Amino acid sequence: MTRVFSGIKPTGHLTLGNYLGAMRQWAAADQHRSDALFCVVDLHALTVDHDPARVRRLSRQAATLLLASGLDPELCTVFVQSHVDEHARLSYLLECVATDGEMRRMIQYKEKAAREQRRGGSVRLSLLTYPVLMAADILAYGTDEVPVGDDQAQHVELTRDLAVRFNQRYGHTFVVPRATHPRVAARVMNLQEPMSKMGKSDDVGPGIVYLLDEPDVVRKKVMRAVTDSGREVVYDREARPGVANLLEILAACSGGNPEALTDVYESYGSLKKDTAEAVVEVLRPVREKHKELCADPGYVEGVLREGAERARGMARPTVDAAHRAIGLLPAAEG
């Protein structure tokens, strides 16, 4: 079977964008058609200033929401990145293959480093090198496909480059993966800033719908969404980003087409109302299942323990092979 790997970073509460852009696809399709691994990539959460207790809390919440969204541990592997040492073992080897120039060209590093420099500070070294850790996450499992949003496509390209370079220098060791993109709602935008992604790292904001928001909170956020000048409901990402975002969210929730939906609505108000109700209904089963799982924490812990054991068994042969290929002396047994 095709092997799929994807991860979610516990840097904030998971959002509607995470669900529509990734998690729902993982549950509805990827875990059924492939040998799939889904990981809470907690090591990536350490690249910025953080509260240790909060990272642990959000990691557990993210894992629980992955299960609540429909991931079945009988069909796929759900685990936490730091529970499998092979990620860190392989990351250093790939740092020895990557170049400084490649790292500094990564868009997210450039943007965050520039922002910190303007404030008179600097970013952590791990922010510069984390795309290599992401490559290790993927390559350790012989991954064929990586479902990602547009903002992560550059990192998958880097992963491909590192895999090819390692294979050419040290012998064929890694599968060269490819990125795949969701058909609809690959990038849900902030309801108040429709030119910006609905990001989970922003802890507060009326433009972000969180998976665990109460229905009335969801309705209020959607009804207050920024729209555009004019009154016609037109799907145009460039000229009408606010309306386009609502149409894409509604289409993703209802299974429709954002362009076709423009014929249904004559006002922004009716579009917002239907979008709000569609979001509430899409999130309802997730919230209910999350509540059920929180009442049985031992189950979630067991899933993560078994998932880590299974993931470790998949990754270790490849990572051991990479250690041998690059020239490291095997440890003596016995």
PDB file of C-alpha atoms in Angstrom, residues 27-255:
ATOM      1  CA  ALA A  27     -10.090  10.286   8.408  1.00  0.00           C
ATOM      2  CA  ALA A  28     -12.362  10.015   5.377  1.00  0.00           C
ATOM      3  CA  ALA A  29      -9.830   8.871   2.804  1.00  0.00           C
ATOM      4  CA  ASP A  30      -6.153   8.565   3.684  1.00  0.00           C
ATOM      5  CA  GLN A  31      -6.427   6.039   6.514  1.00  0.00           C
ATOM      6  CA  HIS A  32      -8.567   3.770   4.317  1.00  0.00           C
ATOM      7  CA  ARG A  33      -6.563   3.848   1.098  1.00  0.00           C
ATOM      8  CA  SER A  34      -3.032   3.763   2.503  1.00  0.00           C
ATOM      9  CA  ASP A  35      -0.648   2.655   5.207  1.00  0.00           C
ATOM     10  CA  ALA A  36      -1.021   5.934   7.073  1.00  0.00           C
ATOM     11  CA  LEU A  37       0.811   7.529  10.003  1.00  0.00           C
ATOM     12  CA  PHE A  38      -0.472  10.643  11.768  1.00  0.00           C
ATOM     13  CA  CYS A  39       1.784  12.321  14.283  1.00  0.00           C
ATOM     14  CA  VAL A  40       1.586  15.064  16.889  1.00  0.00           C
ATOM     15  CA  VAL A  41       4.899  16.744  16.060  1.00  0.00           C
ATOM     16  CA  ASP A  42       5.662  18.120  19.508  1.00  0.00           C
ATOM     17  CA  LEU A  43       9.397  18.617  18.867  1.00  0.00           C
ATOM     18  CA  HIS A  44       8.468  21.270  16.316  1.00  0.00           C
ATOM     19  CA  ALA A  45       6.607  23.186  19.020  1.00  0.00           C
ATOM     20  CA  LEU A  46       9.936  23.825  20.775  1.00  0.00           C
ATOM     21  CA  THR A  47      11.262  26.066  17.988  1.00  0.00           C
ATOM     22  CA  VAL A  48       9.626  29.124  19.620  1.00  0.00           C
ATOM     23  CA  ASP A  49       9.267  30.411  23.160  1.00  0.00           C
ATOM     24  CA  HIS A  50       6.815  28.109  24.925  1.00  0.00           C
ATOM     25  CA  ASP A  51       5.354  27.015  28.243  1.00  0.00           C
ATOM     26  CA  PRO A  52       6.303  23.338  28.812  1.00  0.00           C
ATOM     27  CA  ALA A  53       3.035  22.514  30.593  1.00  0.00           C
ATOM     28  CA  ARG A  54       1.047  24.076  27.762  1.00  0.00           C
ATOM     29  CA  VAL A  55       2.914  22.074  25.105  1.00  0.00           C
ATOM     30  CA  ARG A  56       2.107  18.853  26.986  1.00  0.00           C
ATOM     31  CA  ARG A  57      -1.538  19.874  27.369  1.00  0.00           C
ATOM     32  CA  LEU A  58      -1.911  20.834  23.722  1.00  0.00           C
ATOM     33  CA  SER A  59      -0.153  17.650  22.580  1.00  0.00           C
ATOM     34  CA  ARG A  60      -2.687  15.525  24.444  1.00  0.00           C
ATOM     35  CA  GLN A  61      -5.548  17.651  23.153  1.00  0.00           C
ATOM     36  CA  ALA A  62      -4.293  17.376  19.562  1.00  0.00           C
ATOM     37  CA  ALA A  63      -3.998  13.590  19.812  1.00  0.00           C
ATOM     38  CA  THR A  64      -7.498  13.361  21.274  1.00  0.00           C
ATOM     39  CA  LEU A  65      -8.908  15.555  18.504  1.00  0.00           C
ATOM     40  CA  LEU A  66      -7.218  13.431  15.847  1.00  0.00           C
ATOM     41  CA  LEU A  67      -9.108  10.450  17.211  1.00  0.00           C
ATOM     42  CA  ALA A  68     -12.285  12.505  17.596  1.00  0.00           C
ATOM     43  CA  SER A  69     -12.070  13.530  13.950  1.00  0.00           C
ATOM     44  CA  GLY A  70     -12.363   9.894  12.925  1.00  0.00           C
ATOM     45  CA  LEU A  71      -8.869   8.434  12.862  1.00  0.00           C
ATOM     46  CA  ASP A  72      -9.097   4.752  13.766  1.00  0.00           C
ATOM     47  CA  PRO A  73      -6.005   3.187  15.421  1.00  0.00           C
ATOM     48  CA  GLU A  74      -7.038  -0.113  13.872  1.00  0.00           C
ATOM     49  CA  LEU A  75      -6.586   1.438  10.422  1.00  0.00           C
ATOM     50  CA  CYS A  76      -3.709   3.892  10.936  1.00  0.00           C
ATOM     51  CA  THR A  77      -0.876   4.745  13.319  1.00  0.00           C
ATOM     52  CA  VAL A  78      -1.420   7.700  15.668  1.00  0.00           C
ATOM     53  CA  PHE A  79       1.519   8.722  17.846  1.00  0.00           C
ATOM     54  CA  VAL A  80       3.579  11.542  19.331  1.00  0.00           C
ATOM     55  CA  GLN A  81       6.838  12.485  17.603  1.00  0.00           C
ATOM     56  CA  SER A  82       9.029  12.684  20.722  1.00  0.00           C
ATOM     57  CA  HIS A  83       8.001   9.145  21.702  1.00  0.00           C
ATOM     58  CA  VAL A  84       9.977   7.793  18.722  1.00  0.00           C
ATOM     59  CA  ASP A  85      13.719   8.509  18.987  1.00  0.00           C
ATOM     60  CA  GLU A  86      14.316   7.790  15.309  1.00  0.00           C
ATOM     61  CA  HIS A  87      13.071  11.270  14.344  1.00  0.00           C
ATOM     62  CA  ALA A  88      15.894  12.991  16.206  1.00  0.00           C
ATOM     63  CA  ARG A  89      18.457  10.342  15.180  1.00  0.00           C
ATOM     64  CA  LEU A  90      17.742  10.892  11.504  1.00  0.00           C
ATOM     65  CA  SER A  91      17.409  14.658  11.747  1.00  0.00           C
ATOM     66  CA  TYR A  92      21.088  15.139  12.574  1.00  0.00           C
ATOM     67  CA  LEU A  93      22.185  12.966   9.646  1.00  0.00           C
ATOM     68  CA  LEU A  94      20.089  15.073   7.296  1.00  0.00           C
ATOM     69  CA  GLU A  95      21.561  18.269   8.756  1.00  0.00           C
ATOM     70  CA  CYS A  96      24.878  16.868   7.542  1.00  0.00           C
ATOM     71  CA  VAL A  97      23.424  16.716   4.026  1.00  0.00           C
ATOM     72  CA  ALA A  98      21.467  19.999   3.971  1.00  0.00           C
ATOM     73  CA  THR A  99      23.119  23.374   3.393  1.00  0.00           C
ATOM     74  CA  ASP A 100      22.913  26.637   5.279  1.00  0.00           C
ATOM     75  CA  GLY A 101      21.650  28.385   2.153  1.00  0.00           C
ATOM     76  CA  GLU A 102      18.760  25.953   1.771  1.00  0.00           C
ATOM     77  CA  MET A 103      17.650  26.538   5.333  1.00  0.00           C
ATOM     78  CA  ARG A 104      17.807  30.323   5.087  1.00  0.00           C
ATOM     79  CA  ARG A 105      15.674  30.299   1.937  1.00  0.00           C
ATOM     80  CA  MET A 106      12.737  28.669   3.745  1.00  0.00           C
ATOM     81  CA  ILE A 107       9.879  31.192   3.653  1.00  0.00           C
ATOM     82  CA  GLN A 108       8.664  30.660   7.219  1.00  0.00           C
ATOM     83  CA  TYR A 109      12.179  31.101   8.622  1.00  0.00           C
ATOM     84  CA  LYS A 110      12.757  34.265   6.585  1.00  0.00           C
ATOM     85  CA  GLU A 111       9.475  35.817   7.700  1.00  0.00           C
ATOM     86  CA  LYS A 112       9.825  34.973  11.397  1.00  0.00           C
ATOM     87  CA  ALA A 113      13.510  35.874  11.550  1.00  0.00           C
ATOM     88  CA  ALA A 114      12.831  39.256   9.930  1.00  0.00           C
ATOM     89  CA  ARG A 115       9.969  39.914  12.340  1.00  0.00           C
ATOM     90  CA  GLU A 116      12.142  39.146  15.361  1.00  0.00           C
ATOM     91  CA  GLN A 117      15.005  41.217  14.008  1.00  0.00           C
ATOM     92  CA  ARG A 118      12.701  44.220  13.743  1.00  0.00           C
ATOM     93  CA  ARG A 119      11.895  43.737  17.423  1.00  0.00           C
ATOM     94  CA  GLY A 120      15.573  43.663  18.303  1.00  0.00           C
ATOM     95  CA  GLY A 121      15.665  39.922  18.990  1.00  0.00           C
ATOM     96  CA  SER A 122      16.563  36.724  17.175  1.00  0.00           C
ATOM     97  CA  VAL A 123      14.982  33.335  16.577  1.00  0.00           C
ATOM     98  CA  ARG A 124      16.104  29.981  17.942  1.00  0.00           C
ATOM     99  CA  LEU A 125      18.521  27.880  15.919  1.00  0.00           C
ATOM    100  CA  SER A 126      15.912  25.109  15.865  1.00  0.00           C
ATOM    101  CA  LEU A 127      13.630  27.351  13.778  1.00  0.00           C
ATOM    102  CA  LEU A 128      16.323  27.446  11.108  1.00  0.00           C
ATOM    103  CA  THR A 129      16.822  23.682  11.121  1.00  0.00           C
ATOM    104  CA  TYR A 130      13.290  22.458  11.756  1.00  0.00           C
ATOM    105  CA  PRO A 131      12.594  21.781   8.039  1.00  0.00           C
ATOM    106  CA  VAL A 132      15.309  19.130   8.298  1.00  0.00           C
ATOM    107  CA  LEU A 133      13.509  17.565  11.265  1.00  0.00           C
ATOM    108  CA  MET A 134      10.350  17.641   9.173  1.00  0.00           C
ATOM    109  CA  ALA A 135      12.242  15.836   6.407  1.00  0.00           C
ATOM    110  CA  ALA A 136      13.359  13.232   8.944  1.00  0.00           C
ATOM    111  CA  ASP A 137       9.746  12.778  10.070  1.00  0.00           C
ATOM    112  CA  ILE A 138       8.795  11.920   6.506  1.00  0.00           C
ATOM    113  CA  LEU A 139      11.809   9.949   5.298  1.00  0.00           C
ATOM    114  CA  ALA A 140      12.096   7.704   8.355  1.00  0.00           C
ATOM    115  CA  TYR A 141       8.942   5.863   7.312  1.00  0.00           C
ATOM    116  CA  GLY A 142       9.561   5.361   3.608  1.00  0.00           C
ATOM    117  CA  THR A 143       6.707   7.763   2.974  1.00  0.00           C
ATOM    118  CA  ASP A 144       5.234   7.932  -0.526  1.00  0.00           C
ATOM    119  CA  GLU A 145       2.772  10.809  -0.042  1.00  0.00           C
ATOM    120  CA  VAL A 146       2.626  13.823   2.269  1.00  0.00           C
ATOM    121  CA  PRO A 147      -0.762  15.603   2.377  1.00  0.00           C
ATOM    122  CA  VAL A 148       0.026  19.289   2.976  1.00  0.00           C
ATOM    123  CA  GLY A 149      -1.373  22.752   2.525  1.00  0.00           C
ATOM    124  CA  ASP A 150       0.215  25.227   0.148  1.00  0.00           C
ATOM    125  CA  ASP A 151       2.287  26.781   2.936  1.00  0.00           C
ATOM    126  CA  GLN A 152       4.146  23.521   3.579  1.00  0.00           C
ATOM    127  CA  ALA A 153       4.837  22.558  -0.039  1.00  0.00           C
ATOM    128  CA  GLN A 154       8.310  24.133   0.086  1.00  0.00           C
ATOM    129  CA  HIS A 155       9.277  21.870   2.975  1.00  0.00           C
ATOM    130  CA  VAL A 156       8.246  18.744   1.080  1.00  0.00           C
ATOM    131  CA  GLU A 157      10.360  19.910  -1.852  1.00  0.00           C
ATOM    132  CA  LEU A 158      13.317  20.233   0.526  1.00  0.00           C
ATOM    133  CA  THR A 159      12.607  16.718   1.798  1.00  0.00           C
ATOM    134  CA  ARG A 160      12.703  15.404  -1.755  1.00  0.00           C
ATOM    135  CA  ASP A 161      15.990  17.209  -2.426  1.00  0.00           C
ATOM    136  CA  LEU A 162      17.608  15.800   0.714  1.00  0.00           C
ATOM    137  CA  ALA A 163      16.425  12.268  -0.052  1.00  0.00           C
ATOM    138  CA  VAL A 164      17.821  12.400  -3.598  1.00  0.00           C
ATOM    139  CA  ARG A 165      21.115  13.926  -2.420  1.00  0.00           C
ATOM    140  CA  PHE A 166      21.574  11.333   0.339  1.00  0.00           C
ATOM    141  CA  ASN A 167      20.772   8.483  -2.045  1.00  0.00           C
ATOM    142  CA  GLN A 168      23.262   9.769  -4.632  1.00  0.00           C
ATOM    143  CA  ARG A 169      26.092  10.276  -2.139  1.00  0.00           C
ATOM    144  CA  TYR A 170      25.685   7.295   0.155  1.00  0.00           C
ATOM    145  CA  GLY A 171      23.609   4.728  -1.695  1.00  0.00           C
ATOM    146  CA  HIS A 172      19.878   4.290  -2.083  1.00  0.00           C
ATOM    147  CA  THR A 173      18.336   4.599   1.382  1.00  0.00           C
ATOM    148  CA  PHE A 174      15.178   6.732   1.185  1.00  0.00           C
ATOM    149  CA  VAL A 175      11.943   6.722  -0.747  1.00  0.00           C
ATOM    150  CA  VAL A 176      11.520  10.114  -2.444  1.00  0.00           C
ATOM    151  CA  PRO A 177       8.065  11.348  -1.344  1.00  0.00           C
ATOM    152  CA  ARG A 178       5.614  13.612  -3.130  1.00  0.00           C
ATOM    153  CA  ALA A 179       3.249  16.258  -1.789  1.00  0.00           C
ATOM    154  CA  THR A 180      -0.501  15.895  -2.260  1.00  0.00           C
ATOM    155  CA  HIS A 181      -3.027  18.703  -1.856  1.00  0.00           C
ATOM    156  CA  PRO A 182      -6.667  18.609  -0.724  1.00  0.00           C
ATOM    157  CA  ARG A 183      -9.169  19.370  -3.504  1.00  0.00           C
ATOM    158  CA  VAL A 184     -11.209  21.908  -1.486  1.00  0.00           C
ATOM    159  CA  ALA A 185     -10.348  24.201   1.437  1.00  0.00           C
ATOM    160  CA  ALA A 186      -6.629  23.546   1.325  1.00  0.00           C
ATOM    161  CA  ARG A 187      -6.193  26.867   3.068  1.00  0.00           C
ATOM    162  CA  VAL A 188      -8.987  28.295   5.234  1.00  0.00           C
ATOM    163  CA  MET A 189      -8.424  31.978   5.882  1.00  0.00           C
ATOM    164  CA  ASN A 190      -8.939  34.109   8.981  1.00  0.00           C
ATOM    165  CA  LEU A 191     -12.510  35.427   9.142  1.00  0.00           C
ATOM    166  CA  GLN A 192     -11.317  38.892  10.149  1.00  0.00           C
ATOM    167  CA  GLU A 193      -8.199  38.962   7.959  1.00  0.00           C
ATOM    168  CA  PRO A 194      -9.124  36.945   4.859  1.00  0.00           C
ATOM    169  CA  MET A 195      -5.701  37.427   3.307  1.00  0.00           C
ATOM    170  CA  SER A 196      -4.122  35.547   6.247  1.00  0.00           C
ATOM    171  CA  LYS A 197      -4.324  31.849   7.076  1.00  0.00           C
ATOM    172  CA  MET A 198      -6.533  30.766   9.980  1.00  0.00           C
ATOM    173  CA  GLY A 199      -3.583  29.813  12.165  1.00  0.00           C
ATOM    174  CA  LYS A 200      -3.757  27.908  15.441  1.00  0.00           C
ATOM    175  CA  SER A 201      -0.729  29.702  16.876  1.00  0.00           C
ATOM    176  CA  ASP A 202      -2.872  32.809  17.389  1.00  0.00           C
ATOM    177  CA  ASP A 203      -4.441  32.162  20.779  1.00  0.00           C
ATOM    178  CA  VAL A 204      -7.152  34.773  20.546  1.00  0.00           C
ATOM    179  CA  GLY A 205      -9.056  36.428  17.767  1.00  0.00           C
ATOM    180  CA  PRO A 206     -12.602  36.600  16.481  1.00  0.00           C
ATOM    181  CA  GLY A 207     -11.425  35.428  13.073  1.00  0.00           C
ATOM    182  CA  ILE A 208     -10.408  31.952  14.239  1.00  0.00           C
ATOM    183  CA  VAL A 209     -12.908  29.117  14.710  1.00  0.00           C
ATOM    184  CA  TYR A 210     -11.538  26.466  17.062  1.00  0.00           C
ATOM    185  CA  LEU A 211     -12.708  22.862  16.919  1.00  0.00           C
ATOM    186  CA  LEU A 212     -13.847  23.015  20.533  1.00  0.00           C
ATOM    187  CA  ASP A 213     -15.708  26.342  20.255  1.00  0.00           C
ATOM    188  CA  GLU A 214     -19.301  26.165  21.477  1.00  0.00           C
ATOM    189  CA  PRO A 215     -21.940  26.439  18.695  1.00  0.00           C
ATOM    190  CA  ASP A 216     -23.002  29.950  19.711  1.00  0.00           C
ATOM    191  CA  VAL A 217     -19.383  31.092  19.639  1.00  0.00           C
ATOM    192  CA  VAL A 218     -18.967  29.640  16.142  1.00  0.00           C
ATOM    193  CA  ARG A 219     -22.113  31.406  14.930  1.00  0.00           C
ATOM    194  CA  LYS A 220     -20.982  34.734  16.359  1.00  0.00           C
ATOM    195  CA  LYS A 221     -17.547  34.504  14.740  1.00  0.00           C
ATOM    196  CA  VAL A 222     -18.921  33.606  11.312  1.00  0.00           C
ATOM    197  CA  MET A 223     -21.673  36.231  11.407  1.00  0.00           C
ATOM    198  CA  ARG A 224     -19.039  38.872  12.199  1.00  0.00           C
ATOM    199  CA  ALA A 225     -16.737  37.757   9.382  1.00  0.00           C
ATOM    200  CA  VAL A 226     -15.257  40.521   7.257  1.00  0.00           C
ATOM    201  CA  THR A 227     -16.783  40.760   3.798  1.00  0.00           C
ATOM    202  CA  ASP A 228     -15.936  43.054   0.886  1.00  0.00           C
ATOM    203  CA  SER A 229     -17.198  46.198  -0.751  1.00  0.00           C
ATOM    204  CA  GLY A 230     -20.213  45.698  -2.993  1.00  0.00           C
ATOM    205  CA  ARG A 231     -23.313  43.645  -2.388  1.00  0.00           C
ATOM    206  CA  GLU A 232     -23.131  40.855  -4.937  1.00  0.00           C
ATOM    207  CA  VAL A 233     -22.004  37.423  -3.782  1.00  0.00           C
ATOM    208  CA  VAL A 234     -19.113  36.791  -6.160  1.00  0.00           C
ATOM    209  CA  TYR A 235     -16.359  34.192  -5.918  1.00  0.00           C
ATOM    210  CA  ASP A 236     -13.128  36.078  -6.555  1.00  0.00           C
ATOM    211  CA  ARG A 237     -10.162  35.314  -4.286  1.00  0.00           C
ATOM    212  CA  GLU A 238      -8.243  38.410  -5.331  1.00  0.00           C
ATOM    213  CA  ALA A 239     -10.955  41.078  -5.445  1.00  0.00           C
ATOM    214  CA  ARG A 240     -13.378  39.622  -2.861  1.00  0.00           C
ATOM    215  CA  PRO A 241     -11.247  37.577  -0.416  1.00  0.00           C
ATOM    216  CA  GLY A 242     -13.740  37.784   2.472  1.00  0.00           C
ATOM    217  CA  VAL A 243     -16.677  36.449   0.492  1.00  0.00           C
ATOM    218  CA  ALA A 244     -14.478  33.903  -1.273  1.00  0.00           C
ATOM    219  CA  ASN A 245     -13.361  32.559   2.108  1.00  0.00           C
ATOM    220  CA  LEU A 246     -16.972  32.133   3.284  1.00  0.00           C
ATOM    221  CA  LEU A 247     -17.909  30.411   0.026  1.00  0.00           C
ATOM    222  CA  GLU A 248     -14.963  28.028   0.313  1.00  0.00           C
ATOM    223  CA  ILE A 249     -15.777  27.192   3.914  1.00  0.00           C
ATOM    224  CA  LEU A 250     -19.430  26.564   3.055  1.00  0.00           C
ATOM    225  CA  ALA A 251     -18.443  24.458   0.042  1.00  0.00           C
ATOM    226  CA  ALA A 252     -16.043  22.393   2.140  1.00  0.00           C
ATOM    227  CA  CYS A 253     -18.677  21.820   4.827  1.00  0.00           C
ATOM    228  CA  SER A 254     -21.521  21.019   2.424  1.00  0.00           C
ATOM    229  CA  GLY A 255     -19.651  19.216  -0.322  1.00  0.00           C
TER     230      GLY A 255
END
